[in-house]
């Protein structure tokens, strides 16, 4: 969540992101609130093909921070805004909120209210004084973590973060939690990591809330809980966290909570990019390149990819983590630029220039892989499989994929299973493929569940069993995997492993089509053109058993 073909694992799960967290202890926030749209958001959306009616709905849902002067109205009309949209913008303007900790007028109650205000101010002053040493410790810890002016020492950084966290500093609590989750400078302890994140979230720390959303959304060490995760992302996005805003875009695009909406996803990605999220800008580029929810515009996509590739941040060496993977977006952007030069897409074809960009991406991945980041190891393995920036080498691909898989990285386990299934860098071995798929499925990977279903459907390494296949397809389909929804739909069309049910079949095919799965869209077009009387014939034309396997 993302290079777009063999990085299917990161891209598919990235699109399928299942975002989660808990909102206990937050009583002053509106759960469904999000950062309002800016005039730039509205203009860019309109120019990128978001319809006026859809934009009006988004404006109504999220509000706007637009002051409707005559000049702004003219600017909006030039971008394609209708009178109805401008009217909705006028109705939806979000008033400036007052922070709970800001000084408020005492009003007409000079006694009780002023005493309470004075007590509140005194408490804030005491808290600020207590935080001063914590902030100094936090600053020192950041220097050791980044190697800024000192020799990099993650153990020392974790020690200082713990001291500052013990003083109640929310940012230190979050940084300590991230170190505990990744095992950087301290023994890995996901349970303690979550506990510190929850403390930070209760203080309204945006990064902590977002990290909780990622942790629970992906079921990282804990049970998956999308509904609460969505609340965490909404709270973090409202506080200006770009990574959380991008995650909201993934929710909207994948349709895991409600119907998919590429227009809404695009607006979230746009807001995320404005807040500095590399993934937000990458997804704006991806939608522009492919024409998802917006006009297809390769030249504009290239501009956005270039913007991502140029990001330089001292925090990036630590951004391969499952909790925050902005470096992954930057590496992926370099590969996409390389692909565009290689294919002459939006730019003159230039093989030499393509290789230069591939090499940049590989260098980032190699550094991350050597440092032990599992996500970087998967990306680097895929580079060897694709022969982009490095010579083709299945042995190297297997080496890096296995390291990540044995470290418990579930996407690597899926990919390693597929390498055994297809005999890439190893003799073909369906038993090994099933073993790694099950390892990943046990950690909640819906893609792995679909893969297991395929092996049962095809009878590869196991006795062919349509009923068992349909069980696994259903798990993946309910998690939002489009190809699993298609496969389950076709099972119902044919009555394989389930009772034949054309209405249920069509419902699953529609879900897959809504998520952009091309065979499902083609099937629906056939049915709409000829009527349900040809359902059986149309289903027979779709040979799901012969579809070539893909690395996932």
Coordinates of C-alpha atoms in Angstrom, one line a residue:
X1 CA 0.0 0.0 0.0
X2 CA 2.6 -0.7 -4.6
X3 CA 7.5 -2.3 -9.0
X4 CA 3.6 -2.4 -9.7
X5 CA 3.6 -5.8 -11.2
X6 CA 6.1 -7.9 -9.3
X7 CA 5.8 -5.7 -6.2
X8 CA 2.2 -6.9 -6.1
X9 CA 2.6 -7.9 -2.5
X10 CA 3.4 -4.5 -1.2
X11 CA 1.1 -2.7 -3.7
X12 CA -1.9 -5.1 -3.3
X13 CA -1.7 -5.2 0.4
X14 CA -1.1 -1.5 0.3
X15 CA -4.3 -1.0 -1.7
X16 CA -6.0 -3.5 0.6
X17 CA -4.8 -1.9 3.7
X18 CA -7.1 -2.8 6.6
X19 CA -6.8 0.1 8.9
X20 CA -7.5 -0.2 12.6
X21 CA -7.1 1.1 16.2
X22 CA -9.0 2.1 19.3
X23 CA -10.6 5.3 20.4
X24 CA -10.9 4.6 24.1
X25 CA -10.2 7.6 26.2
X26 CA -10.9 10.2 23.5
X27 CA -14.0 12.2 24.4
X28 CA -13.4 15.5 22.8
X29 CA -12.9 14.4 19.2
X30 CA -15.5 13.8 16.5
X31 CA -14.7 10.3 15.3
X32 CA -15.7 10.9 11.7
X33 CA -14.0 14.3 11.5
X34 CA -11.1 14.8 9.0
X35 CA -9.1 17.7 7.8
X36 CA -11.3 20.0 5.7
X37 CA -10.6 20.6 2.0
X38 CA -8.6 23.6 0.9
X39 CA -9.4 25.6 -2.2
X40 CA -6.3 24.0 -3.8
X41 CA -7.8 20.6 -3.1
X42 CA -11.1 21.5 -4.8
X43 CA -9.4 23.1 -7.8
X44 CA -7.0 20.2 -8.3
X45 CA -9.8 17.6 -8.0
X46 CA -12.0 19.4 -10.5
X47 CA -9.1 19.7 -13.0
X48 CA -8.4 16.0 -12.6
X49 CA -11.9 14.9 -13.5
X50 CA -13.6 14.7 -10.1
X51 CA -17.3 15.5 -11.1
X52 CA -19.0 18.5 -9.6
X53 CA -21.6 16.4 -7.9
X54 CA -19.0 14.1 -6.3
X55 CA -17.0 17.1 -5.2
X56 CA -20.1 18.7 -3.7
X57 CA -20.6 15.5 -1.7
X58 CA -17.0 15.5 -0.5
X59 CA -17.3 19.2 0.5
X60 CA -20.4 18.4 2.4
X61 CA -18.7 15.4 4.1
X62 CA -15.4 17.0 5.1
X63 CA -16.1 20.8 5.1
X64 CA -13.8 23.4 3.6
X65 CA -11.5 26.1 4.9
X66 CA -12.2 28.3 1.9
X67 CA -13.1 32.0 2.4
X68 CA -15.6 32.6 -0.5
X69 CA -14.4 36.0 -1.8
X70 CA -15.3 37.1 -5.2
X71 CA -11.8 36.3 -6.4
X72 CA -12.0 32.7 -5.0
X73 CA -15.4 32.2 -6.6
X74 CA -14.0 33.2 -10.0
X75 CA -11.0 31.0 -9.4
X76 CA -13.2 28.0 -8.6
X77 CA -15.4 28.7 -11.7
X78 CA -12.3 28.7 -13.8
X79 CA -11.4 25.3 -12.5
X80 CA -14.9 24.0 -13.5
X81 CA -16.9 24.6 -10.4
X82 CA -20.7 24.8 -10.9
X83 CA -22.9 27.3 -9.1
X84 CA -24.3 24.4 -7.0
X85 CA -20.8 23.4 -5.9
X86 CA -19.9 26.9 -5.0
X87 CA -23.2 27.1 -3.0
X88 CA -22.3 23.9 -1.2
X89 CA -18.8 25.3 -0.4
X90 CA -20.4 28.4 1.1
X91 CA -22.6 26.2 3.3
X92 CA -19.9 23.8 4.4
X93 CA -17.2 26.2 5.5
X94 CA -15.5 24.9 8.6
X95 CA -15.2 27.5 11.4
X96 CA -11.9 27.8 13.1
X97 CA -11.8 25.5 16.1
X98 CA -10.7 26.5 19.5
X99 CA -8.1 24.3 21.1
X100 CA -9.1 22.9 24.5
X101 CA -5.9 24.2 26.0
X102 CA -6.1 27.7 24.6
X103 CA -7.1 30.7 26.7
X104 CA -10.8 31.4 26.4
X105 CA -12.8 34.6 27.3
X106 CA -14.1 34.4 30.9
X107 CA -17.6 35.5 29.7
X108 CA -20.0 36.7 32.3
X109 CA -18.9 34.4 35.1
X110 CA -16.1 36.2 36.9
X111 CA -16.1 33.8 39.9
X112 CA -16.3 30.0 39.4
X113 CA -15.1 30.2 35.8
X114 CA -12.1 32.4 36.4
X115 CA -11.0 30.2 39.3
X116 CA -11.3 27.1 37.2
X117 CA -9.4 28.9 34.3
X118 CA -6.7 29.9 36.7
X119 CA -6.3 26.3 38.0
X120 CA -6.2 25.0 34.4
X121 CA -3.5 27.5 33.5
X122 CA -1.5 26.6 36.6
X123 CA -1.7 22.9 35.7
X124 CA -0.6 23.7 32.2
X125 CA 2.4 25.7 33.5
X126 CA 3.4 22.9 35.8
X127 CA 3.0 20.4 32.9
X128 CA 5.1 22.6 30.6
X129 CA 7.9 22.8 33.2
X130 CA 7.9 19.0 33.7
X131 CA 8.1 18.6 29.9
X132 CA 11.2 20.7 29.5
X133 CA 13.7 18.0 30.6
X134 CA 11.7 15.5 28.6
X135 CA 12.0 17.6 25.5
X136 CA 15.7 17.8 25.9
X137 CA 16.0 14.0 26.3
X138 CA 13.8 13.6 23.2
X139 CA 16.1 15.9 21.2
X140 CA 19.2 14.0 22.3
X141 CA 17.5 10.7 21.5
X142 CA 16.6 11.9 18.0
X143 CA 20.3 12.8 17.4
X144 CA 21.5 9.3 18.4
X145 CA 18.7 7.6 16.3
X146 CA 19.7 9.7 13.2
X147 CA 23.4 9.9 13.8
X148 CA 23.1 13.7 13.7
X149 CA 26.3 15.2 15.1
X150 CA 27.0 12.0 17.1
X151 CA 27.8 8.4 16.3
X152 CA 24.5 6.7 15.5
X153 CA 23.4 4.5 18.5
X154 CA 19.9 3.1 18.4
X155 CA 20.3 1.5 21.9
X156 CA 21.2 4.9 23.4
X157 CA 18.3 6.5 21.5
X158 CA 15.9 3.9 22.9
X159 CA 17.2 4.5 26.4
X160 CA 16.7 8.2 26.2
X161 CA 13.2 7.8 24.6
X162 CA 12.3 5.6 27.6
X163 CA 13.4 8.2 30.1
X164 CA 11.4 11.0 28.3
X165 CA 8.4 8.7 27.9
X166 CA 8.5 8.0 31.6
X167 CA 8.0 11.8 32.1
X168 CA 4.8 11.7 30.0
X169 CA 6.2 13.1 26.7
X170 CA 3.8 11.8 24.0
X171 CA 6.3 12.1 21.1
X172 CA 8.9 10.1 23.1
X173 CA 6.2 7.5 23.9
X174 CA 5.6 7.1 20.2
X175 CA 9.3 6.8 19.3
X176 CA 9.9 4.3 22.0
X177 CA 6.9 2.3 20.8
X178 CA 8.3 2.3 17.3
X179 CA 11.7 1.1 18.6
X180 CA 10.0 -1.7 20.6
X181 CA 7.9 -2.8 17.6
X182 CA 10.9 -3.0 15.3
X183 CA 13.4 -4.2 17.9
X184 CA 15.7 -1.3 17.2
X185 CA 18.1 -0.7 20.0
X186 CA 15.9 -2.6 22.4
X187 CA 14.4 -6.1 22.6
X188 CA 11.4 -6.4 20.3
X189 CA 8.2 -6.2 22.3
X190 CA 5.0 -5.6 20.3
X191 CA 2.8 -5.7 23.4
X192 CA 4.7 -3.0 25.2
X193 CA 4.9 -1.1 21.9
X194 CA 1.1 -1.0 21.7
X195 CA 0.8 0.1 25.4
X196 CA 3.0 3.1 24.8
X197 CA 1.2 4.0 21.6
X198 CA -2.1 4.0 23.5
X199 CA -0.6 6.3 26.1
X200 CA 0.5 8.7 23.3
X201 CA -2.9 8.5 21.6
X202 CA -4.7 9.4 24.8
X203 CA -2.6 12.6 24.8
X204 CA -3.7 13.3 21.2
X205 CA -0.3 12.5 19.6
X206 CA -1.1 12.2 15.9
X207 CA 1.8 9.9 15.0
X208 CA 0.9 7.6 17.9
X209 CA -2.7 7.4 16.8
X210 CA -1.6 6.7 13.2
X211 CA 0.8 4.0 14.3
X212 CA -2.0 2.3 16.2
X213 CA -4.2 2.4 13.2
X214 CA -1.5 0.7 11.1
X215 CA -0.8 -1.9 13.7
X216 CA -4.4 -2.9 14.1
X217 CA -5.4 -2.4 10.5
X218 CA -2.8 -4.9 9.4
X219 CA -3.3 -7.2 12.3
X220 CA 0.4 -6.8 13.2
X221 CA 0.8 -9.0 16.2
X222 CA -2.8 -8.3 17.2
X223 CA -6.3 -9.0 16.1
X224 CA -7.4 -7.0 13.1
X225 CA -10.1 -4.4 13.7
X226 CA -10.8 -2.2 10.8
X227 CA -13.6 -0.1 12.4
X228 CA -11.5 1.1 15.3
X229 CA -8.5 1.5 13.0
X230 CA -10.5 3.8 10.8
X231 CA -11.3 6.0 13.9
X232 CA -7.6 6.2 14.8
X233 CA -6.7 7.2 11.2
X234 CA -9.5 9.8 11.2
X235 CA -8.3 11.3 14.5
X236 CA -4.6 11.3 13.3
X237 CA -5.6 12.9 10.0
X238 CA -7.5 15.6 11.7
X239 CA -4.4 16.4 13.6
X240 CA -2.5 16.8 10.4
X241 CA -0.8 13.4 10.0
X242 CA -0.2 12.8 6.2
X243 CA 0.4 9.1 6.6
X244 CA -3.0 8.7 8.2
X245 CA -4.6 10.8 5.5
X246 CA -3.1 8.5 2.9
X247 CA -4.5 5.5 4.8
X248 CA -7.9 7.0 4.6
X249 CA -7.4 7.2 0.9
X250 CA -6.6 3.5 0.9
X251 CA -9.9 2.8 2.8
X252 CA -11.9 4.8 0.2
X253 CA -10.1 3.2 -2.8
X254 CA -10.4 -0.4 -1.6
X255 CA -14.0 -0.1 -0.3
X256 CA -13.3 -2.1 2.8
X257 CA -15.7 -0.1 5.0
X258 CA -18.2 1.1 2.3
X259 CA -18.4 1.2 -1.4
X260 CA -15.2 2.1 -3.2
X261 CA -14.8 5.7 -4.3
X262 CA -11.7 6.6 -6.4
X263 CA -12.7 10.2 -6.3
X264 CA -12.7 10.3 -2.5
X265 CA -9.5 8.3 -2.4
X266 CA -7.8 10.8 -4.8
X267 CA -8.8 13.8 -2.5
X268 CA -7.4 12.0 0.5
X269 CA -4.1 11.3 -1.3
X270 CA -3.9 14.9 -2.4
X271 CA -4.4 16.1 1.1
X272 CA -1.8 13.6 2.3
X273 CA 0.8 14.9 -0.2
X274 CA 0.2 18.4 1.0
X275 CA 0.9 17.2 4.5
X276 CA 4.3 15.7 3.4
X277 CA 3.3 12.1 2.9
X278 CA 5.5 10.4 0.2
X279 CA 2.8 7.7 -0.2
X280 CA 0.1 10.3 -0.6
X281 CA 2.1 11.9 -3.5
X282 CA 2.9 8.5 -4.9
X283 CA -0.8 7.5 -5.0
X284 CA -1.7 10.8 -6.7
X285 CA 0.9 9.9 -9.4
X286 CA -0.4 6.3 -9.7
X287 CA -4.0 7.4 -10.2
X288 CA -2.9 10.0 -12.8
X289 CA -0.8 7.5 -14.6
X290 CA -3.5 4.9 -14.8
X291 CA -6.5 7.2 -15.0
X292 CA -8.1 5.9 -11.8
X293 CA -10.9 8.3 -10.8
X294 CA -9.2 11.1 -12.7
X295 CA -8.1 11.9 -16.3
X296 CA -5.2 9.7 -17.4
X297 CA -2.2 12.0 -17.6
X298 CA 1.2 10.3 -17.8
X299 CA 3.1 13.6 -18.0
X300 CA 1.4 14.9 -14.8
X301 CA 2.0 11.5 -13.2
X302 CA 5.7 11.7 -14.0
X303 CA 5.8 15.2 -12.4
X304 CA 4.4 13.7 -9.2
X305 CA 6.7 10.7 -9.2
X306 CA 9.6 13.1 -9.6
X307 CA 8.3 15.0 -6.6
X308 CA 8.3 11.8 -4.5
X309 CA 11.7 10.7 -5.7
X310 CA 13.3 14.1 -4.7
X311 CA 12.2 13.9 -1.1
X312 CA 15.1 14.0 1.3
X313 CA 14.5 13.5 5.0
X314 CA 16.9 12.5 7.8
X315 CA 14.2 10.3 9.2
X316 CA 14.1 8.1 6.0
X317 CA 16.6 5.4 7.1
X318 CA 14.1 4.4 9.8
X319 CA 11.1 4.6 7.5
X320 CA 11.1 1.0 6.2
X321 CA 9.2 -0.1 9.2
X322 CA 5.8 -1.8 8.9
X323 CA 4.4 1.1 11.0
X324 CA 5.7 3.8 8.6
X325 CA 7.1 3.0 5.2
X326 CA 7.6 6.3 3.4
X327 CA 10.9 5.2 2.1
X328 CA 9.1 2.4 0.3
X329 CA 7.1 5.0 -1.6
X330 CA 10.3 6.9 -2.7
X331 CA 12.0 3.7 -3.9
X332 CA 8.8 2.7 -5.8
X333 CA 8.6 6.2 -7.4
X334 CA 12.2 5.7 -8.7
X335 CA 11.1 2.5 -10.3
X336 CA 8.0 4.0 -11.8
X337 CA 10.0 6.8 -13.4
X338 CA 12.3 4.1 -14.8
X339 CA 9.4 2.3 -16.2
X340 CA 8.0 5.4 -17.8
X341 CA 11.4 6.1 -19.5
X342 CA 11.7 2.5 -20.5
X343 CA 8.3 2.5 -22.2
X344 CA 8.2 6.1 -23.4
X345 CA 5.1 6.8 -21.4
X346 CA 4.7 10.5 -20.9
X347 CA 8.3 11.1 -21.8
X348 CA 10.6 10.2 -24.7
X349 CA 11.8 6.6 -24.5
X350 CA 15.3 6.5 -23.0
X351 CA 16.8 3.2 -21.8
X352 CA 19.8 4.8 -20.3
X353 CA 17.7 7.2 -18.3
X354 CA 15.5 4.3 -17.2
X355 CA 18.4 2.4 -15.8
X356 CA 19.6 5.4 -13.9
X357 CA 16.3 5.6 -12.1
X358 CA 16.2 1.9 -11.5
X359 CA 19.6 2.0 -9.9
X360 CA 18.5 4.8 -7.6
X361 CA 15.7 2.7 -6.4
X362 CA 17.9 -0.4 -6.0
X363 CA 20.4 1.6 -4.0
X364 CA 17.7 2.6 -1.5
X365 CA 16.4 -0.9 -1.2
X366 CA 19.8 -2.5 -0.8
X367 CA 20.7 -0.1 2.0
X368 CA 17.5 -1.0 3.8
X369 CA 17.9 -4.7 3.2
X370 CA 21.5 -4.7 4.5
X371 CA 20.2 -2.9 7.6
X372 CA 17.8 -5.7 8.2
X373 CA 14.5 -4.1 7.2
X374 CA 12.2 -6.8 6.0
X375 CA 10.2 -4.6 3.7
X376 CA 13.4 -3.4 1.9
X377 CA 14.4 -7.0 1.5
X378 CA 11.2 -7.8 -0.2
X379 CA 11.6 -4.8 -2.5
X380 CA 15.1 -5.8 -3.3
X381 CA 14.2 -9.4 -4.1
X382 CA 11.5 -8.1 -6.5
X383 CA 14.1 -5.9 -8.2
X384 CA 16.2 -9.1 -8.9
X385 CA 13.1 -10.8 -10.2
X386 CA 12.3 -7.9 -12.5
X387 CA 15.9 -7.3 -13.5
X388 CA 15.5 -3.6 -12.9
X389 CA 18.7 -1.8 -11.7
X390 CA 20.4 -5.2 -11.2
X391 CA 20.9 -8.3 -13.4
X392 CA 18.2 -11.0 -13.2
X393 CA 19.1 -13.3 -10.3
X394 CA 16.6 -15.7 -8.9
X395 CA 19.2 -16.9 -6.3
X396 CA 19.6 -13.4 -4.9
X397 CA 15.8 -12.9 -5.0
X398 CA 15.3 -16.1 -3.0
X399 CA 18.0 -15.1 -0.5
X400 CA 16.4 -11.8 0.4
X401 CA 12.8 -13.1 0.2
X402 CA 13.7 -16.0 2.6
X403 CA 15.4 -13.7 5.1
X404 CA 12.3 -11.5 5.3
X405 CA 10.0 -14.5 5.4
X406 CA 11.9 -16.3 8.2
X407 CA 11.8 -13.1 10.1
X408 CA 8.0 -13.4 10.1
X409 CA 7.3 -10.7 7.4
X410 CA 4.0 -12.0 6.1
X411 CA 4.3 -10.5 2.6
X412 CA 7.6 -12.1 2.1
X413 CA 6.0 -15.4 3.2
X414 CA 3.4 -15.0 0.4
X415 CA 6.0 -14.1 -2.2
X416 CA 8.3 -17.0 -1.1
X417 CA 5.4 -19.4 -1.4
X418 CA 4.8 -18.2 -4.9
X419 CA 8.5 -18.6 -5.8
X420 CA 8.2 -22.3 -4.7
X421 CA 5.0 -22.6 -6.6
X422 CA 6.5 -21.3 -9.8
X423 CA 10.0 -22.7 -9.4
X424 CA 11.7 -19.3 -9.3
X425 CA 15.2 -19.6 -7.8
X426 CA 14.3 -23.1 -6.5
X427 CA 12.9 -26.4 -7.7
X428 CA 9.1 -26.2 -7.9
X429 CA 7.6 -27.5 -4.6
X430 CA 3.9 -27.2 -3.9
X431 CA 4.3 -28.5 -0.3
X432 CA 6.8 -25.6 0.5
X433 CA 4.4 -23.2 -1.3
X434 CA 1.5 -24.3 0.9
X435 CA 3.7 -24.1 4.0
X436 CA 4.6 -20.5 3.4
X437 CA 1.1 -19.5 2.3
X438 CA -0.2 -20.9 5.6
X439 CA 2.4 -19.1 7.6
X440 CA 1.3 -15.8 6.0
X441 CA -2.4 -16.7 6.3
X442 CA -2.0 -17.4 10.0
X443 CA -0.8 -13.8 10.3
X444 CA -4.0 -12.6 8.6
X445 CA -2.8 -12.1 5.0
X446 CA -5.9 -12.2 2.7
X447 CA -3.7 -12.7 -0.3
X448 CA -2.2 -15.8 1.2
X449 CA -5.7 -17.1 1.8
X450 CA -6.6 -16.6 -1.8
X451 CA -3.4 -18.4 -2.8
X452 CA -4.3 -21.4 -0.6
X453 CA -7.7 -21.4 -2.3
X454 CA -6.0 -21.5 -5.7
X455 CA -3.9 -24.6 -4.7
X456 CA -7.0 -26.4 -3.5
X457 CA -8.9 -25.4 -6.7
X458 CA -6.1 -26.6 -9.0
X459 CA -5.2 -29.7 -6.8
X460 CA -1.5 -28.6 -6.7
X461 CA 0.3 -30.3 -3.8
X462 CA -3.1 -31.2 -2.3
X463 CA -6.1 -33.3 -3.3
X464 CA -8.4 -31.1 -5.5
X465 CA -11.2 -29.9 -3.2
X466 CA -13.6 -27.2 -4.5
X467 CA -15.4 -26.9 -1.1
X468 CA -12.1 -26.2 0.6
X469 CA -11.1 -23.8 -2.2
X470 CA -14.4 -21.9 -1.8
X471 CA -13.8 -21.6 1.9
X472 CA -10.4 -19.9 1.4
X473 CA -11.7 -17.8 -1.5
X474 CA -14.5 -16.5 0.8
X475 CA -12.1 -15.5 3.5
X476 CA -10.0 -13.5 1.0
X477 CA -13.1 -12.1 -0.7
X478 CA -14.6 -10.8 2.5
X479 CA -11.2 -9.1 3.2
X480 CA -11.6 -7.2 -0.1
X481 CA -9.3 -9.1 -2.5
X482 CA -10.8 -8.5 -5.9
X483 CA -9.5 -11.6 -7.6
X484 CA -10.8 -13.7 -4.7
X485 CA -14.2 -12.1 -5.1
X486 CA -14.1 -13.0 -8.8
X487 CA -13.1 -16.6 -8.1
X488 CA -15.8 -17.0 -5.5
X489 CA -18.3 -15.5 -7.9
X490 CA -17.3 -18.0 -10.5
X491 CA -17.6 -20.9 -8.0
X492 CA -21.2 -19.8 -7.5
X493 CA -21.8 -19.5 -11.2
X494 CA -20.7 -23.0 -11.8
X495 CA -21.8 -24.6 -8.5
X496 CA -18.2 -25.7 -7.7
X497 CA -17.9 -26.4 -3.9
X498 CA -21.1 -24.4 -3.3
X499 CA -24.7 -24.5 -4.4
X500 CA -25.1 -22.8 -7.8
X501 CA -26.6 -19.4 -7.1
X502 CA -26.5 -16.8 -9.9
X503 CA -27.6 -13.9 -7.7
X504 CA -24.8 -14.5 -5.2
X505 CA -22.4 -15.1 -8.0
X506 CA -23.3 -11.8 -9.6
X507 CA -23.0 -9.9 -6.3
X508 CA -19.4 -11.1 -5.9
X509 CA -18.5 -10.4 -9.5
X510 CA -19.9 -6.9 -9.0
X511 CA -17.7 -6.4 -5.9
X512 CA -14.7 -7.4 -7.9
X513 CA -15.7 -5.1 -10.8
X514 CA -16.2 -2.2 -8.4
X515 CA -12.6 -2.7 -7.3
X516 CA -11.3 -2.5 -10.9
X517 CA -10.8 -6.2 -11.6
X518 CA -10.9 -6.3 -15.4
X519 CA -12.3 -9.8 -16.0
X520 CA -15.2 -9.0 -13.6
X521 CA -16.0 -5.8 -15.5
X522 CA -16.0 -7.6 -18.8
X523 CA -18.3 -10.3 -17.4
X524 CA -20.8 -7.8 -16.1
X525 CA -20.8 -6.1 -19.5
X526 CA -21.6 -9.4 -21.1
X527 CA -24.4 -10.0 -18.7
X528 CA -25.8 -6.5 -19.0
X529 CA -25.8 -6.8 -22.8
X530 CA -27.4 -10.2 -23.1
X531 CA -29.3 -10.7 -19.8
X532 CA -28.9 -13.4 -17.1
X533 CA -30.1 -16.1 -19.5
X534 CA -26.5 -16.3 -20.8
X535 CA -24.9 -16.4 -17.4
X536 CA -24.0 -20.0 -17.6
X537 CA -22.4 -19.6 -21.1
X538 CA -20.5 -16.5 -20.0
X539 CA -19.2 -18.2 -17.0
X540 CA -18.1 -21.2 -19.0
X541 CA -16.1 -18.8 -21.2
X542 CA -14.1 -17.6 -18.2
X543 CA -11.6 -20.4 -17.5
X544 CA -10.4 -19.5 -14.0
X545 CA -8.4 -22.8 -13.7
X546 CA -6.0 -21.8 -16.5
X547 CA -5.2 -18.3 -15.5
X548 CA -1.4 -18.0 -15.2
X549 CA 0.0 -17.7 -11.7
X550 CA 1.5 -14.4 -10.6
X551 CA 4.0 -13.5 -7.9
X552 CA 2.0 -12.0 -5.0

